Tab-separated table of C-alpha atoms in Angstrom:
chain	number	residue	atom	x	y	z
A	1101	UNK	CA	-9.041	-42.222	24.696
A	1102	UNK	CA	-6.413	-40.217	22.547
A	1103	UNK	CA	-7.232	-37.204	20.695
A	1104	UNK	CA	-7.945	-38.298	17.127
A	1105	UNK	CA	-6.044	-35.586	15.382
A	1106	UNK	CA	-3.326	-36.939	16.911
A	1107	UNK	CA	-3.196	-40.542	15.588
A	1108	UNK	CA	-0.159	-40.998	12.867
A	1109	UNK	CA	-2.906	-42.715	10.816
A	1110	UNK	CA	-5.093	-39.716	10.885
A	1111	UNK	CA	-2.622	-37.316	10.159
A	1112	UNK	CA	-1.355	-39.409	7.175
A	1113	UNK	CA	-4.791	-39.766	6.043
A	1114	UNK	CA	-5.638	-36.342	6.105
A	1115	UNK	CA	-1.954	-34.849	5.069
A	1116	UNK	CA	-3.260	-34.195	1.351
A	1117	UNK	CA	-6.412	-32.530	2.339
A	1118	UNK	CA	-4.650	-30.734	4.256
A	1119	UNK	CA	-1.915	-29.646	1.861
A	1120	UNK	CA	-4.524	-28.882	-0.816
A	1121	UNK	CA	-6.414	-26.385	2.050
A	1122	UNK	CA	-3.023	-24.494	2.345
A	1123	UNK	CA	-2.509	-24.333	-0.952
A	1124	UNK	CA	-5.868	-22.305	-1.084
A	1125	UNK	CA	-5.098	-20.416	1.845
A	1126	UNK	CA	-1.880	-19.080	0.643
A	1127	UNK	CA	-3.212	-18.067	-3.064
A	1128	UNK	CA	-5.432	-16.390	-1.394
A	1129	UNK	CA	-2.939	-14.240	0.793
A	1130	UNK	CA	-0.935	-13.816	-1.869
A	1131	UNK	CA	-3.881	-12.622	-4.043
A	1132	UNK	CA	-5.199	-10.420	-1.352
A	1133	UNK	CA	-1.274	-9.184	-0.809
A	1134	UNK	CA	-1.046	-8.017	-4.509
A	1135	UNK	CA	-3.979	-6.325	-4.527
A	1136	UNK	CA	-2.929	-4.752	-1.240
A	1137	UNK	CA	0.203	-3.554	-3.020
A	1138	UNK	CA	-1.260	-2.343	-5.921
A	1139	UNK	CA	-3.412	-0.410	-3.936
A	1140	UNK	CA	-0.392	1.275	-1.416
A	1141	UNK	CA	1.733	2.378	-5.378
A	1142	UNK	CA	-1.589	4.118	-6.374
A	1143	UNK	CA	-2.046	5.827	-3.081
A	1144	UNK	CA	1.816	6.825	-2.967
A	1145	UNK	CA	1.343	8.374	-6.320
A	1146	UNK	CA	-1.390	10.569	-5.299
A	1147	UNK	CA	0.306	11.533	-2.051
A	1148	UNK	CA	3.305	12.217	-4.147
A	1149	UNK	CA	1.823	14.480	-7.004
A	1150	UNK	CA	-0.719	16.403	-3.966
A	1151	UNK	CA	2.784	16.592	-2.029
A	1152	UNK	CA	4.201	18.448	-5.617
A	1153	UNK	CA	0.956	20.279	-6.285
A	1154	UNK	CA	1.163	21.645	-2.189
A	1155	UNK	CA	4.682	22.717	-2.910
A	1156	UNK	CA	4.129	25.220	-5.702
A	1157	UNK	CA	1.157	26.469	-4.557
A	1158	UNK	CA	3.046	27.124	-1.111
A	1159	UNK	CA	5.948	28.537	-3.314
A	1160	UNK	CA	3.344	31.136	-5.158
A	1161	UNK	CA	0.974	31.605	-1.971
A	1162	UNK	CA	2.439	31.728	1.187
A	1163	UNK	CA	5.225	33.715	2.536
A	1164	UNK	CA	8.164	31.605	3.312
A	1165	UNK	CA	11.151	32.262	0.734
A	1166	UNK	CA	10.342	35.467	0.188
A	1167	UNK	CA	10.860	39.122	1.468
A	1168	UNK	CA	8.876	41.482	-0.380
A	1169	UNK	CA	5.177	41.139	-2.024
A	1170	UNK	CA	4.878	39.727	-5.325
A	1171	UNK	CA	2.600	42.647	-6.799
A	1172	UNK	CA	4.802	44.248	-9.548
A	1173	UNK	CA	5.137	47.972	-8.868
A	1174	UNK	CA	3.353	50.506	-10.888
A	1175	UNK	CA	4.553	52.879	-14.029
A	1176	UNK	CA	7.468	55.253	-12.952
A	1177	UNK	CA	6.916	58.714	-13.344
A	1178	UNK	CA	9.793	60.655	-14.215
């Protein structure tokens, strides 16, 4: 005995429930994909202005780009 699902009168008879199932299926992707993407600009953001932030702090704090201290020297005396 054939496999039902693949009688041409089957699949005609169940080619609109069918379409309206991957109709549903793909708003959902596509509703799960936006949020998804939504979700990566926020996170870029962040990783951007921490990225920034790191950079001046590195500028002020660590000792690359720079050959003597930063403390200002004290009153002459002359």
């Amino acid at each position: 005995m054939p496999s039902l699902l693949r009688n041409r009168l089957t699949k005609r008879a169940l080619r609109p429930a069918i379409t309206l199932v991957d109709r549903h299926i793909r708003l959902r992707v596509d509703r799960t994909a936006e949020q998804l993407r939504s979700e990566l600009d926020v996170l870029r953001r962040d990783a951007e202005d921490m990225r920034r932030s790191q950079y001046a702090l590195g500028l002020l704090l660590d000792g690359t780009g720079r050959g003597a201290h930063r403390i200002p020297p004290g009153p002459r005396d002359e």
